[in-house]
Amino acid sequence: MVVGKDEIMKPRTDTREYKRIVLPNSLQVLLISDPDTDKCAASMCVGVGSFSDPNGLEGLAHFLEHMLFYASEKYPLEDSYSTYISEHGGRTNAYTSSEHTNYYFDVNADCFEEALDRFAQFFIKPLMSSDATTREIKAVDSENQKNLLSDAWRVNQLQKHLSAEDHPYHKFSTGNWDTLEVKPKARGIDTRDELLKFYKENYSANLMNLVVYSKESLDKIESSVLSKFQEIKTIDRKPPSFPGQPCTSEHLQVVVKTVPIKRGNKLRITWPITPGIHHYMEGPSRYLGHLIGHEGEGSLFYVLKNLGWATSLSAGESDWTVDFSFFKVVIDLSDAGHENVEHIIGLLFKYISLLQQSGVCKWIFDELAAICETSFHYQDKIPPMDYVVKISSNMQLYPAKDWLVGSSLPSNFSPEVLQSILNQLTPNNVRIFWESTNFEGQTDRKEPWYGTAYSVEKITSSIIQEWMKKAPEEHLHLPSPNVFIPTDLSIKNVKDKVNVPVMLRKSEYSRLYYKPDTTFSTPKAYVKLDFYCPFGGSSPEANVLTDISTRLLMDYLNEYAYDAQVAGLYYAISHTDHGFQVTLTGYSHKLKILLETVIEKIATFEVKPDRFYVIKELVIKEYENFKFQQPYQQAMYNCSLLLKDQNWHWNDELEVLTVLGPEDLSRLYPQILSRTFIECYAAGNIEPNEAESMIQHVENVLFKGAKPLSQKLFPAQHLSNRIVNLEKGVNYCYTKEGLNPSDENSALLHYIQVHQDDFKLNIKLQLVALIAKQPAFHQLRSVEQLGYITVLMQRNDSGIRGVQFIIQSTVKGPKHIESRVQAFLKTFESKLYEMPDDEFKSNVTALIEMKLEKHKNLREESGYYWREIQDGTLKFDRKEYEVEALKQLTKAELIQFYDEHIKAGAPQKKALSVQVYATAHSGEEKPDITDYNLVDIEDIFSFRRSRPLYGSFKGGIGHVKL
């Protein structure tokens, strides 16, 4: 066994230990020891992907990725790997990219050894039975079906389609029933034989990189990895390489007009460039992306925004391999921007020309390098599964010393390298993809895999020169130095170390919960202010205008606060059902300055009519595009509408939105703010007096000026978040036609409402969900092949708990799927009744370990505690109580709970079935099943009015001990 000598560069704050080894079969491994971790994880990155698909078998690499999950010679029981992971608190998944396939999982620490052994068998002796082969081709086809109406997938394939046919970039990578079943069969090819051959020829240990993340010492992990992975065969397969460029001259200097599914206008300007990976220490694409994608004063976006032509702009490298790469600028256009595309392209090239003439700026590179360095050394811990995936991918590309760093630390200033990439962004080298629903009927070609309508026009560099000349005279210039770069990264020492949030301050205007950082030792903070404004959600008009006001506030702040985001201090002003929220998270050093600016903008808000109309147009498109959401998302929306009191229908909001003008917002905004209460949470590297002074400042600005903008709430106005209480013993059913007639998917959301937050009931519900999750997936997706999207998950609406099945299908209608859910609940009954005691105890242990899992970073911890504040449950010590309840739970109690609340036909059960059907399934006959007390819901709002509501935790019941 070879041990790498390279010193692996790691963040200064990282206490984990790392070791690189190479097994005798040439498998390269990175071992990570983290004694503090609750979850262990592993990722195997195999250096072969869809570029290696044999001709005429598009999607074979992706199909193989699916097949390895089924069974192996050592563990022949189908789906036993995924079941083991799920029942021990873990998750597992995989993805196939052009040159890599990545498999990964995490699991509770005490089960890691066996999970790792099961995982290793993927790469040693998988079974890939012929029975599973046919079923999983259907799953691949279902996955492709859900992508067919996605604009992101469609334009991605179009970009590939318009490239050299002999380059693998041109291929269709996902696969479908046609490419994996119909066409091979017609040519006398057995897909399973090809699958086995592909595996044998490509899955060689020398092409694999493994990362293993464990609690154990490096020596222990090493011996475990050696025993489990040394049997992977190596055939010393040369890494597949794909030299040459995907775009020849015929694919450059083109404008491609294309018709998207969703309403909107988008411009994607792309150039083939030298892959940044060859110069990752110089970071040319990061440098250019920073400047071309900048949003501060003088930037391209600043100019386009002020002209009312663009609503967002991003720039950077994408779709890259070691051999080729693209630099992309993506601009979301307003309707006015769509009419001025030639000017926009002219301005973009003017800005590029400005960069070329200015030469490379050392101070900008140094500033960027400093931001990257701080970001690397003070990075948050992320879940081990995400971490191992990132590193195993890096191992395919970088020398060992940079496996953790990747391209994230540019440190070599090389004007020549930066200039050479900049010089590739020329009119001669450009591809312009222009998407708009306005092109409907004006195109003459169709992309074969997704059916995307498009047309191609050649342009010359002299045409672009013309556009540059005609573009409006705007003062484009380089950004100013960034004032938000933190210079004080010291950790504040708070005397009272509290493990859960405490209420630090309460007044008639606000309430402040506070928690110092006792875990992460990072110079970061998290501050959330929830403005509860009763007038903000009092009508569809008020709701829509409150939403527009938050977007306008973000819009006005953008050029000032963009630098803060670049420097690692993020902010958002977002619309809620009852007003709006302000969130700030990142380095604590300059957070207070940013918060004070945000509050000042809120207090001095004025409606700028030109910006109002741009934002209004954007919001109208979002509403109009609602119908293009996936059917399962429509089902989730309808379920929320049925359950949540005081919610407006999107159609009603769209109706009022079309007639609202800037004067309506000018009139309403003071009213929205006139009565408000602010719920606050401050956490991290902040001292208690700082947190209090921030909130005091907010109160002074809003409530205590000479002419206060806001007043305290009347007692009757205090927030309540109330949920419909379904009737026991009734199966409610709400059926709706899918909003997009072209979508062949139907969807079912089957919701079982159980109880209002209660420690003992919570853990029973969670345990049933944990035990049933994988069997439901296996039965309904893998065996019955109902659809790619098949999940069983818990649901929590403001403290009202339940479970829901969500299934989307092209093959069956929602009524049939509903009957299969009922059938599953019946068969699951016997699994529960016959469960051996040791298996019951093992599941309880798994759930306890999941509950005791520590938060990885401040943002995750804050999100957890904020949920308690938002719901009004305020059970900050919930985990301890629920773990205690779990330790005392018996199997008989769990079965009694299932029989009472979940079981098919249970007399106490409260169920709601939300069915969204595709046109093809509209004539579906009802399956021959007994409908237990079925009640059809004709109208959402009549139903809501007719049902009693659960009491609200906010401002009352929530303060009672559970």
Short mmCIF file of C-alpha atoms in Angstrom, two decimals, residues 93-435:
data_model
loop_
_atom_site.label_atom_id
_atom_site.label_comp_id
_atom_site.label_asym_id
_atom_site.label_seq_id
_atom_site.Cartn_x
_atom_site.Cartn_y
_atom_site.Cartn_z
CA ASN A 93 -27.74 8.71 -3.93
CA ALA A 94 -25.60 8.99 -7.07
CA TYR A 95 -25.22 11.12 -10.19
CA THR A 96 -23.72 10.66 -13.64
CA SER A 97 -21.88 13.54 -15.31
CA SER A 98 -20.06 13.64 -18.64
CA GLU A 99 -16.81 12.08 -17.39
CA HIS A 100 -17.59 10.87 -13.85
CA THR A 101 -20.16 8.84 -11.94
CA ASN A 102 -20.38 9.54 -8.23
CA TYR A 103 -21.96 7.21 -5.64
CA TYR A 104 -22.35 8.32 -2.04
CA PHE A 105 -24.12 7.75 1.29
CA ASP A 106 -24.13 8.78 4.92
CA VAL A 107 -25.31 6.81 7.95
CA ASN A 108 -25.29 6.91 11.77
CA ALA A 109 -21.75 6.34 13.03
CA ASP A 110 -22.30 2.98 14.78
CA CYS A 111 -23.55 1.32 11.54
CA PHE A 112 -20.88 2.68 9.25
CA GLU A 113 -18.77 -0.51 8.99
CA GLU A 114 -21.58 -2.64 7.60
CA ALA A 115 -22.91 0.17 5.39
CA LEU A 116 -19.42 0.64 3.92
CA ASP A 117 -19.14 -3.09 3.23
CA ARG A 118 -22.49 -3.10 1.42
CA PHE A 119 -21.38 -0.02 -0.56
CA ALA A 120 -18.07 -1.66 -1.56
CA GLN A 121 -19.98 -4.52 -3.20
CA PHE A 122 -21.28 -2.09 -5.87
CA PHE A 123 -17.75 -2.16 -7.27
CA ILE A 124 -16.91 -5.82 -6.60
CA LYS A 125 -19.81 -8.13 -7.58
CA PRO A 126 -23.12 -6.40 -8.30
CA LEU A 127 -25.89 -8.74 -9.51
CA MET A 128 -27.74 -6.59 -12.08
CA SER A 129 -30.52 -9.17 -12.57
CA SER A 130 -32.45 -9.24 -15.83
CA ASP A 131 -35.72 -8.69 -13.95
CA ALA A 132 -34.37 -5.50 -12.35
CA THR A 133 -32.97 -4.37 -15.72
CA THR A 134 -36.36 -3.90 -17.37
CA ARG A 135 -37.83 -2.23 -14.30
CA GLU A 136 -34.97 0.23 -13.96
CA ILE A 137 -35.05 1.20 -17.64
CA LYS A 138 -38.61 2.35 -16.82
CA ALA A 139 -37.24 4.39 -13.88
CA VAL A 140 -34.64 6.04 -16.16
CA ASP A 141 -37.44 6.77 -18.65
CA SER A 142 -39.61 8.27 -15.88
CA GLU A 143 -36.68 10.45 -14.76
CA ASN A 144 -36.33 11.69 -18.35
CA GLN A 145 -40.11 12.31 -18.59
CA LYS A 146 -39.99 14.70 -15.63
CA ASN A 147 -37.22 16.69 -17.41
CA LEU A 148 -38.94 17.02 -20.79
CA LEU A 149 -40.75 20.24 -19.90
CA SER A 150 -37.86 21.78 -17.94
CA ASP A 151 -36.29 24.77 -19.72
CA ALA A 152 -32.92 24.18 -18.02
CA TRP A 153 -32.71 20.62 -19.41
CA ARG A 154 -34.04 21.70 -22.81
CA VAL A 155 -31.57 24.52 -23.42
CA ASN A 156 -28.69 22.41 -22.08
CA GLN A 157 -29.44 19.70 -24.64
CA LEU A 158 -29.88 22.29 -27.39
CA GLN A 159 -26.39 23.66 -26.67
CA LYS A 160 -25.06 20.10 -26.95
CA HIS A 161 -27.08 19.44 -30.10
CA LEU A 162 -25.51 22.46 -31.81
CA SER A 163 -22.01 21.04 -31.60
CA ALA A 164 -19.84 18.62 -33.58
CA GLU A 165 -21.67 15.31 -34.06
CA ASP A 166 -18.48 13.31 -33.62
CA HIS A 167 -17.75 14.89 -30.21
CA PRO A 168 -19.30 13.20 -27.13
CA TYR A 169 -20.54 16.60 -25.90
CA HIS A 170 -23.17 16.27 -28.66
CA LYS A 171 -24.74 13.19 -27.05
CA PHE A 172 -28.01 12.75 -25.14
CA SER A 173 -26.81 11.63 -21.72
CA THR A 174 -29.88 10.72 -19.66
CA GLY A 175 -31.28 7.82 -21.67
CA ASN A 176 -34.93 6.80 -22.06
CA TRP A 177 -37.10 3.79 -22.96
CA ASP A 178 -36.35 4.34 -26.63
CA THR A 179 -32.53 4.44 -26.35
CA LEU A 180 -32.20 1.65 -23.77
CA GLU A 181 -34.99 -0.75 -24.81
CA VAL A 182 -36.75 -0.16 -28.13
CA LYS A 183 -33.85 0.73 -30.46
CA PRO A 184 -31.31 -1.80 -29.07
CA LYS A 185 -33.94 -4.57 -29.33
CA ALA A 186 -34.68 -3.61 -32.95
CA ARG A 187 -30.95 -4.00 -33.71
CA GLY A 188 -30.77 -7.36 -31.89
CA ILE A 189 -28.75 -5.87 -29.00
CA ASP A 190 -29.33 -7.06 -25.43
CA THR A 191 -29.11 -4.00 -23.15
CA ARG A 192 -28.20 -6.11 -20.12
CA ASP A 193 -25.27 -7.74 -21.97
CA GLU A 194 -24.06 -4.26 -22.94
CA LEU A 195 -24.51 -3.10 -19.35
CA LEU A 196 -22.36 -5.95 -17.98
CA LYS A 197 -19.75 -5.32 -20.67
CA PHE A 198 -19.67 -1.57 -19.93
CA TYR A 199 -19.22 -2.28 -16.20
CA LYS A 200 -16.46 -4.83 -16.81
CA GLU A 201 -14.54 -2.59 -19.21
CA ASN A 202 -14.84 0.69 -17.31
CA TYR A 203 -15.26 0.08 -13.58
CA SER A 204 -11.57 -0.45 -12.89
CA ALA A 205 -10.05 0.41 -9.49
CA ASN A 206 -7.39 2.61 -11.07
CA LEU A 207 -10.15 4.92 -12.40
CA MET A 208 -11.78 5.29 -8.98
CA ASN A 209 -11.33 7.74 -6.13
CA LEU A 210 -12.79 6.99 -2.71
CA VAL A 211 -13.30 9.31 0.26
CA VAL A 212 -14.18 7.81 3.64
CA TYR A 213 -15.27 10.07 6.51
CA SER A 214 -15.44 8.43 9.93
CA LYS A 215 -15.25 8.91 13.69
CA GLU A 216 -12.45 6.37 13.98
CA SER A 217 -8.69 6.96 13.95
CA LEU A 218 -6.93 7.08 10.58
CA ASP A 219 -5.29 3.68 11.22
CA LYS A 220 -8.64 2.03 11.93
CA ILE A 221 -10.26 3.58 8.85
CA GLU A 222 -7.29 2.45 6.77
CA SER A 223 -7.52 -1.21 7.77
CA SER A 224 -11.30 -1.16 7.24
CA VAL A 225 -10.94 0.34 3.76
CA LEU A 226 -8.20 -2.13 2.83
CA SER A 227 -10.29 -5.14 3.85
CA LYS A 228 -13.42 -3.93 2.07
CA PHE A 229 -12.14 -2.36 -1.16
CA GLN A 230 -9.02 -4.32 -2.13
CA GLU A 231 -11.15 -6.84 -4.03
CA ILE A 232 -12.20 -4.26 -6.62
CA LYS A 233 -10.64 -5.43 -9.87
CA THR A 234 -8.21 -3.29 -11.76
CA ILE A 235 -7.66 -3.76 -15.46
CA ASP A 236 -5.34 -0.75 -15.62
CA ARG A 237 -7.84 0.92 -17.90
CA LYS A 238 -6.50 4.18 -19.28
CA PRO A 239 -8.68 7.12 -18.19
CA PRO A 240 -11.02 7.86 -21.09
CA SER A 241 -10.04 11.11 -22.80
CA PHE A 242 -11.97 13.25 -25.26
CA PRO A 243 -9.60 15.66 -26.94
CA GLY A 244 -10.80 18.17 -29.47
CA GLN A 245 -13.35 20.96 -29.28
CA PRO A 246 -17.12 20.40 -29.36
CA CYS A 247 -17.69 23.60 -31.34
CA THR A 248 -16.31 23.96 -34.85
CA SER A 249 -16.53 27.20 -36.85
CA GLU A 250 -20.10 26.37 -37.99
CA HIS A 251 -21.23 26.36 -34.34
CA LEU A 252 -19.67 29.76 -33.57
CA GLN A 253 -20.83 33.26 -34.53
CA VAL A 254 -24.46 32.19 -34.27
CA VAL A 255 -27.63 33.58 -32.72
CA VAL A 256 -29.93 30.69 -31.74
CA LYS A 257 -33.51 31.75 -31.11
CA THR A 258 -35.44 29.26 -29.04
CA VAL A 259 -38.93 28.92 -27.57
CA PRO A 260 -38.97 28.09 -23.85
CA ILE A 261 -41.84 26.41 -21.98
CA LYS A 262 -42.09 29.11 -19.32
CA ARG A 263 -42.93 32.68 -20.14
CA GLY A 264 -39.91 34.94 -20.08
CA ASN A 265 -36.88 36.19 -21.98
CA LYS A 266 -33.32 35.04 -21.38
CA LEU A 267 -30.01 35.61 -23.09
CA ARG A 268 -27.10 33.16 -22.78
CA ILE A 269 -23.88 34.39 -24.36
CA THR A 270 -21.17 31.72 -24.37
CA TRP A 271 -17.60 31.38 -25.60
CA PRO A 272 -15.44 28.26 -25.80
CA ILE A 273 -12.33 28.99 -23.70
CA THR A 274 -9.22 27.24 -22.39
CA PRO A 275 -10.41 25.22 -19.36
CA GLY A 276 -9.72 27.12 -16.13
CA ILE A 277 -8.51 23.88 -14.53
CA HIS A 278 -5.21 24.37 -16.42
CA HIS A 279 -4.73 27.69 -14.57
CA TYR A 280 -6.59 27.11 -11.34
CA MET A 281 -4.00 28.92 -9.22
CA GLU A 282 -4.38 32.01 -11.45
CA GLY A 283 -8.20 31.79 -11.48
CA PRO A 284 -8.88 33.57 -14.80
CA SER A 285 -12.56 32.60 -14.98
CA ARG A 286 -13.13 33.64 -11.37
CA TYR A 287 -11.51 37.02 -12.07
CA LEU A 288 -13.53 37.60 -15.25
CA GLY A 289 -16.75 36.24 -13.71
CA HIS A 290 -16.27 38.63 -10.78
CA LEU A 291 -15.99 41.65 -13.09
CA ILE A 292 -18.50 40.78 -15.83
CA GLY A 293 -21.00 39.48 -13.23
CA HIS A 294 -20.49 42.45 -10.85
CA GLU A 295 -23.63 44.34 -9.81
CA GLY A 296 -22.19 47.48 -8.20
CA GLU A 297 -22.17 50.97 -9.71
CA GLY A 298 -20.64 51.17 -13.20
CA SER A 299 -21.07 47.46 -13.83
CA LEU A 300 -22.79 46.00 -16.88
CA PHE A 301 -25.72 44.81 -14.75
CA TYR A 302 -26.05 48.22 -13.05
CA VAL A 303 -26.39 49.86 -16.47
CA LEU A 304 -28.82 47.24 -17.84
CA LYS A 305 -30.92 47.47 -14.69
CA ASN A 306 -31.11 51.27 -14.84
CA LEU A 307 -32.20 51.03 -18.45
CA GLY A 308 -34.97 48.65 -17.31
CA TRP A 309 -33.66 45.86 -19.54
CA ALA A 310 -32.42 43.14 -17.16
CA THR A 311 -33.54 41.61 -13.88
CA SER A 312 -30.51 39.40 -13.22
CA LEU A 313 -27.07 38.66 -14.63
CA SER A 314 -24.49 35.99 -13.85
CA ALA A 315 -21.13 35.19 -15.42
CA GLY A 316 -18.61 32.39 -15.10
CA GLU A 317 -17.22 29.15 -16.41
CA SER A 318 -19.55 26.18 -16.91
CA ASP A 319 -19.86 22.85 -18.74
CA TRP A 320 -16.11 22.31 -18.46
CA THR A 321 -13.83 19.31 -18.69
CA VAL A 322 -10.04 19.06 -18.84
CA ASP A 323 -10.25 19.36 -22.64
CA PHE A 324 -12.82 22.10 -23.25
CA SER A 325 -14.83 24.71 -21.45
CA PHE A 326 -17.34 27.52 -21.91
CA PHE A 327 -17.50 30.97 -20.36
CA LYS A 328 -21.15 31.98 -20.03
CA VAL A 329 -23.00 35.22 -19.35
CA VAL A 330 -26.68 34.63 -18.54
CA ILE A 331 -29.05 37.59 -18.47
CA ASP A 332 -32.73 37.51 -17.50
CA LEU A 333 -34.42 40.13 -19.67
CA SER A 334 -37.48 42.27 -19.13
CA ASP A 335 -39.84 42.67 -22.10
CA ALA A 336 -38.09 46.00 -22.85
CA GLY A 337 -34.75 44.17 -22.69
CA HIS A 338 -36.04 41.63 -25.21
CA GLU A 339 -36.72 44.54 -27.59
CA ASN A 340 -33.16 45.82 -27.09
CA VAL A 341 -31.09 42.65 -27.29
CA GLU A 342 -28.68 44.08 -29.88
CA HIS A 343 -27.94 47.01 -27.54
CA ILE A 344 -27.44 44.60 -24.61
CA ILE A 345 -24.97 42.47 -26.57
CA GLY A 346 -23.28 45.68 -27.71
CA LEU A 347 -22.94 46.86 -24.09
CA LEU A 348 -21.56 43.46 -23.00
CA PHE A 349 -18.85 43.61 -25.67
CA LYS A 350 -18.18 47.25 -24.74
CA TYR A 351 -17.55 46.15 -21.15
CA ILE A 352 -15.29 43.31 -22.33
CA SER A 353 -13.45 45.85 -24.50
CA LEU A 354 -13.08 48.12 -21.44
CA LEU A 355 -11.52 45.19 -19.52
CA GLN A 356 -9.16 44.47 -22.42
CA GLN A 357 -8.09 48.11 -22.63
CA SER A 358 -7.75 48.62 -18.86
CA GLY A 359 -5.42 45.66 -18.61
CA VAL A 360 -5.48 43.27 -15.71
CA CYS A 361 -5.76 45.04 -12.32
CA LYS A 362 -3.57 43.65 -9.56
CA TRP A 363 -5.59 45.27 -6.78
CA ILE A 364 -8.80 43.58 -8.01
CA PHE A 365 -7.04 40.20 -8.17
CA ASP A 366 -5.56 40.74 -4.68
CA GLU A 367 -8.95 41.70 -3.27
CA LEU A 368 -10.56 38.62 -4.79
CA ALA A 369 -7.71 36.38 -3.56
CA ALA A 370 -8.11 37.82 -0.02
CA ILE A 371 -11.88 37.15 -0.05
CA CYS A 372 -11.26 33.59 -1.29
CA GLU A 373 -8.61 32.98 1.37
CA THR A 374 -10.83 34.17 4.23
CA SER A 375 -13.69 32.14 2.82
CA PHE A 376 -11.54 28.97 2.65
CA HIS A 377 -10.04 29.27 6.12
CA TYR A 378 -13.34 30.17 7.81
CA GLN A 379 -15.59 27.88 5.80
CA ASP A 380 -18.53 26.30 7.59
CA LYS A 381 -18.53 22.60 8.22
CA ILE A 382 -21.01 21.00 5.85
CA PRO A 383 -22.73 17.60 6.16
CA PRO A 384 -20.14 14.80 5.73
CA MET A 385 -22.01 13.41 2.70
CA ASP A 386 -21.76 16.72 0.81
CA TYR A 387 -18.11 17.03 1.85
CA VAL A 388 -17.03 13.59 0.59
CA VAL A 389 -18.81 14.11 -2.76
CA LYS A 390 -17.02 17.41 -3.28
CA ILE A 391 -13.60 15.94 -2.45
CA SER A 392 -13.94 12.69 -4.44
CA SER A 393 -14.82 14.82 -7.51
CA ASN A 394 -11.78 17.03 -6.86
CA MET A 395 -9.55 13.94 -6.63
CA GLN A 396 -10.21 13.22 -10.31
CA LEU A 397 -8.87 16.64 -11.28
CA TYR A 398 -6.31 18.11 -8.84
CA PRO A 399 -3.01 17.08 -7.27
CA ALA A 400 -3.42 15.63 -3.77
CA LYS A 401 -2.30 18.80 -1.97
CA ASP A 402 -5.29 20.65 -3.48
CA TRP A 403 -8.01 18.02 -3.00
CA LEU A 404 -9.75 20.12 -0.34
CA VAL A 405 -9.05 23.41 -2.07
CA GLY A 406 -9.94 22.69 -5.69
CA SER A 407 -10.03 25.98 -7.61
CA SER A 408 -11.20 28.01 -4.63
CA LEU A 409 -7.88 29.71 -3.78
CA PRO A 410 -6.46 31.75 -6.67
CA SER A 411 -3.10 33.04 -5.47
CA ASN A 412 -0.78 33.44 -8.50
CA PHE A 413 -1.20 36.83 -10.11
CA SER A 414 -0.47 36.31 -13.79
CA PRO A 415 -1.58 39.15 -16.08
CA GLU A 416 -0.63 36.99 -19.11
CA VAL A 417 -2.96 34.13 -18.15
CA LEU A 418 -5.85 36.44 -17.23
CA GLN A 419 -5.40 38.45 -20.42
CA SER A 420 -5.21 35.29 -22.57
CA ILE A 421 -8.64 34.08 -21.40
CA LEU A 422 -10.09 37.60 -21.70
CA ASN A 423 -8.82 37.69 -25.28
CA GLN A 424 -10.89 34.59 -26.07
CA LEU A 425 -14.15 36.46 -25.36
CA THR A 426 -14.35 37.84 -28.90
CA PRO A 427 -17.16 38.35 -31.42
CA ASN A 428 -15.53 35.66 -33.63
CA ASN A 429 -15.85 33.05 -30.92
CA VAL A 430 -19.33 33.68 -29.55
CA ARG A 431 -22.55 31.61 -29.39
CA ILE A 432 -25.72 33.51 -28.46
CA PHE A 433 -28.77 31.60 -27.23
CA TRP A 434 -31.84 33.82 -27.01
CA GLU A 435 -34.94 32.34 -25.36
#
